[in-house]
Amino acid sequence: MRIAIIGIGQSLRGDDAAGLTAVRQWQEKFPETASRPEVRVEASELPGLALINLIADFDVAILVDAVQSNAAPGTIHRIGEKDLSAFSSDAKSAHGWGVAETLTLSRQLNQKLPAIRIIGIEAAQMVMGAGMSEAIEEAIPLACEAIEQEIKSLL
Amino acid sequence: MNNIEVSALARVEGEGGLYIGLENGKAVEIRLDIYEPPRFFEGFLQDRFLQEVPDITARICGICPVAYQMSSAFALENALDIKISPQARALRRLMYCGEYIESHALHIYMLQAPDLLGKESVFEVAAIAPDVVTNALRLKKIGNEILKTIGGRSVHPVNVCVGGFYQWPDAAPLKALLPDLEWGLQSALDCVKWAVTLPYPDLEVDYEFVALHHPDEYAVIEGEVWSSKGHKVSIADYETRYIEEHVKHSNALHGHTVDGNTYLVGPLARLNLNYEQLLPRAKQALVENKISLPIKNPYKSLIARAVELVQFYKEAIELVKAYKPEGPAHVELKLKAGEGTGATEAPRGLLYHRYKIDDNGMIQFAKITPPTAQNLPRIEADLFALAPQIVSMDEDKATRTAEHLVRAYDPCISCATHFLKLKVEEK
């Protein structure tokens, strides 16, 4: 079983850094899991359409990203691909190809894709600049636990 | 009909809106509102060491990072009076091929084709023509693979430095791309065939086309700045004829000739000015598909991009086959104070850089003129030319036709937003 763990988001856009930060901290906290040969870790600020290429050769892809729904900031969502539409962005620019749009297009074209698991961290703000909200900082250890549990359940 | 207002343009890179003000069925005001925040790259390049510049300027754009690396590297090499080796020059062209391929495949299929097929987005195109979109994704991916093989990653590649490259990429992974490149060439030829069958809106404009010209090759990385009105200036003299100014509604500067005229850079300008330098296979594609030049319809820049896809797939194949790294990958730098200019043809058009450096190679001054800033006044002028046609359309169709025109330019608003001066007037 080959597993890709992909942290997604923009490090200079407030809480959008949550996915990248969580994957980095999980790597430091659980080095044994992170260095297993069947596990591949990637940090990708804005993968856009290239997300497909990042995950194509794996059996499972765990995507860790900031999300915005109506939950309390810092809430950890463990969701599947089907639940994504509730979180999809409405950005239509070439820079704004979101995860949901890219996966939808790939499915539509019958491309081979791994099983997708998503760990979403509810964001409070995505304003310009570095630094996350306090509630999100506090939620990062929980997100690390969620990543570890998810992988453990697969291996 | 009411005024046409599109608050956020879709399928362009960056953030901008469109406003067409109408009075008695006539367009009286047209604005491409560029509200994407300014980026200040020219400001924060100051007091940086020159070798940092190519990797910083690459960050201006995720779709054309190579263009920013190349223009800055050539400008700084000129400032130091150094010339890169022929092998490094060939590798820079190959890297540029990768960028043209990924950028043009994205624009042709994902950004402009939905307009021509009357669809909202590429998802709807995928529903009626899944093969076209599958091929498009593969065409684009191959371009990104070239960048990754030479520059370590498919977006914002590294490895280009002032003086050449930090290191030669291994030959084997490059040669392994050949089967994909051969497939891409065939697919690009099919793309031209398909491009000429699409229903383009009617619009003919008497443009002043401006592009680099090189006597021996389809100009991308060096040459003279040629205009279809017969003006020829060296890259060093670019600013004696082409200037930028600030306008109120745009965080991107607007380019003009010194005579105050608009001009057009990009694929139409290149193809119309440089078709004689196309590789035989690309020239043949023009003949086979009965494409006559010059093309003066901005919507048909898609055809020019398709022809360039053939050109750059073919050139990539030749360059990969010939690739044989020998000698040092970069020349040693001897630092001295000076000034240098560089211009290359980004996928969206001519990209000019000028730098001043001190004795220690620290940047004292930087000027970057991106293609979209040069084209913005031209897009607005085209919208005026289009206005008599669209005022008789229903509002929805009029809006789509105007938006399509803007998208046909493939504007990169993120690249174009930069201020030189901020002037605050108190009333």
mmCIF file of N, CA and C in Angstrom, chain A residues 8 14 23 28 30 41 50-51 57 62 64 67-68 80 84 92-93 96 98-99 105 113 120-121 134 136-137 148:
data_model
loop_
_atom_site.group_PDB
_atom_site.id
_atom_site.type_symbol
_atom_site.label_atom_id
_atom_site.label_comp_id
_atom_site.label_asym_id
_atom_site.label_seq_id
_atom_site.Cartn_x
_atom_site.Cartn_y
_atom_site.Cartn_z
ATOM 1 N N ILE A 8 -1.508 21.056 1.760
ATOM 2 C CA ILE A 8 -1.878 22.020 0.722
ATOM 3 C C ILE A 8 -2.220 23.357 1.381
ATOM 4 N N GLY A 14 -2.598 33.724 5.973
ATOM 5 C CA GLY A 14 -3.260 33.455 7.255
ATOM 6 C C GLY A 14 -3.438 31.980 7.527
ATOM 7 N N VAL A 23 1.215 19.123 8.333
ATOM 8 C CA VAL A 23 2.016 18.032 7.762
ATOM 9 C C VAL A 23 3.468 18.124 8.239
ATOM 10 N N GLU A 28 7.649 15.895 12.107
ATOM 11 C CA GLU A 28 8.589 16.024 13.218
ATOM 12 C C GLU A 28 8.172 15.177 14.419
ATOM 13 N N PHE A 30 6.144 12.428 14.402
ATOM 14 C CA PHE A 30 6.049 10.989 14.146
ATOM 15 C C PHE A 30 7.045 10.577 13.057
ATOM 16 N N VAL A 41 5.724 12.097 1.579
ATOM 17 C CA VAL A 41 5.205 13.346 2.136
ATOM 18 C C VAL A 41 5.514 14.499 1.176
ATOM 19 N N ALA A 50 -1.805 20.110 -11.197
ATOM 20 C CA ALA A 50 -0.697 19.172 -10.988
ATOM 21 C C ALA A 50 -0.946 18.247 -9.800
ATOM 22 N N LEU A 51 -2.001 18.513 -9.029
ATOM 23 C CA LEU A 51 -2.335 17.623 -7.912
ATOM 24 C C LEU A 51 -2.497 16.184 -8.424
ATOM 25 N N ASP A 57 0.241 7.889 -8.681
ATOM 26 C CA ASP A 57 0.877 6.580 -8.517
ATOM 27 C C ASP A 57 0.651 5.942 -7.146
ATOM 28 N N ILE A 62 -3.761 11.195 1.273
ATOM 29 C CA ILE A 62 -4.346 11.942 2.390
ATOM 30 C C ILE A 62 -4.026 13.418 2.157
ATOM 31 N N VAL A 64 -4.239 17.251 3.293
ATOM 32 C CA VAL A 64 -4.433 18.044 4.505
ATOM 33 C C VAL A 64 -4.505 19.506 4.088
ATOM 34 N N VAL A 67 -9.981 24.478 5.458
ATOM 35 C CA VAL A 67 -11.296 24.516 4.823
ATOM 36 C C VAL A 67 -12.136 25.614 5.482
ATOM 37 N N GLN A 68 -13.153 26.025 4.781
ATOM 38 C CA GLN A 68 -14.078 26.989 5.377
ATOM 39 C C GLN A 68 -15.503 26.481 5.234
ATOM 40 N N GLY A 80 -14.403 12.559 3.192
ATOM 41 C CA GLY A 80 -14.048 11.841 1.974
ATOM 42 C C GLY A 80 -14.238 12.737 0.769
ATOM 43 N N LEU A 84 -16.585 16.777 -0.492
ATOM 44 C CA LEU A 84 -15.789 17.949 -0.856
ATOM 45 C C LEU A 84 -16.599 19.113 -1.379
ATOM 46 N N LYS A 92 -12.337 30.616 -10.231
ATOM 47 C CA LYS A 92 -12.324 30.015 -11.555
ATOM 48 C C LYS A 92 -11.059 30.384 -12.316
ATOM 49 N N SER A 93 -10.160 31.112 -11.702
ATOM 50 C CA SER A 93 -8.974 31.533 -12.441
ATOM 51 C C SER A 93 -8.005 30.378 -12.545
ATOM 52 N N GLY A 96 -6.512 29.488 -9.486
ATOM 53 C CA GLY A 96 -7.417 29.062 -8.426
ATOM 54 C C GLY A 96 -7.995 27.675 -8.589
ATOM 55 N N GLY A 98 -8.937 24.621 -7.511
ATOM 56 C CA GLY A 98 -8.940 24.043 -6.177
ATOM 57 C C GLY A 98 -8.870 22.526 -6.221
ATOM 58 N N VAL A 99 -8.759 21.939 -5.031
ATOM 59 C CA VAL A 99 -8.691 20.484 -4.911
ATOM 60 C C VAL A 99 -9.963 19.840 -5.475
ATOM 61 N N LEU A 105 -12.560 17.017 -12.231
ATOM 62 C CA LEU A 105 -12.162 16.921 -13.643
ATOM 63 C C LEU A 105 -11.518 15.568 -13.920
ATOM 64 N N LEU A 113 -7.180 7.277 -10.159
ATOM 65 C CA LEU A 113 -6.866 8.097 -8.982
ATOM 66 C C LEU A 113 -6.856 7.206 -7.746
ATOM 67 N N GLY A 120 -9.410 18.206 6.987
ATOM 68 C CA GLY A 120 -9.619 19.638 6.821
ATOM 69 C C GLY A 120 -9.523 20.350 8.155
ATOM 70 N N ILE A 121 -8.891 21.485 8.154
ATOM 71 C CA ILE A 121 -8.779 22.277 9.382
ATOM 72 C C ILE A 121 -9.581 23.551 9.153
ATOM 73 N N GLU A 134 -5.105 32.040 16.567
ATOM 74 C CA GLU A 134 -4.768 31.257 17.754
ATOM 75 C C GLU A 134 -5.494 29.904 17.760
ATOM 76 N N ILE A 136 -6.420 28.134 15.401
ATOM 77 C CA ILE A 136 -5.874 27.211 14.401
ATOM 78 C C ILE A 136 -4.548 26.650 14.902
ATOM 79 N N GLU A 137 -3.712 27.539 15.475
ATOM 80 C CA GLU A 137 -2.436 27.095 16.056
ATOM 81 C C GLU A 137 -2.712 25.971 17.064
ATOM 82 N N GLU A 148 -1.823 10.896 11.795
ATOM 83 C CA GLU A 148 -1.186 9.670 12.274
ATOM 84 C C GLU A 148 -2.210 8.525 12.351
#
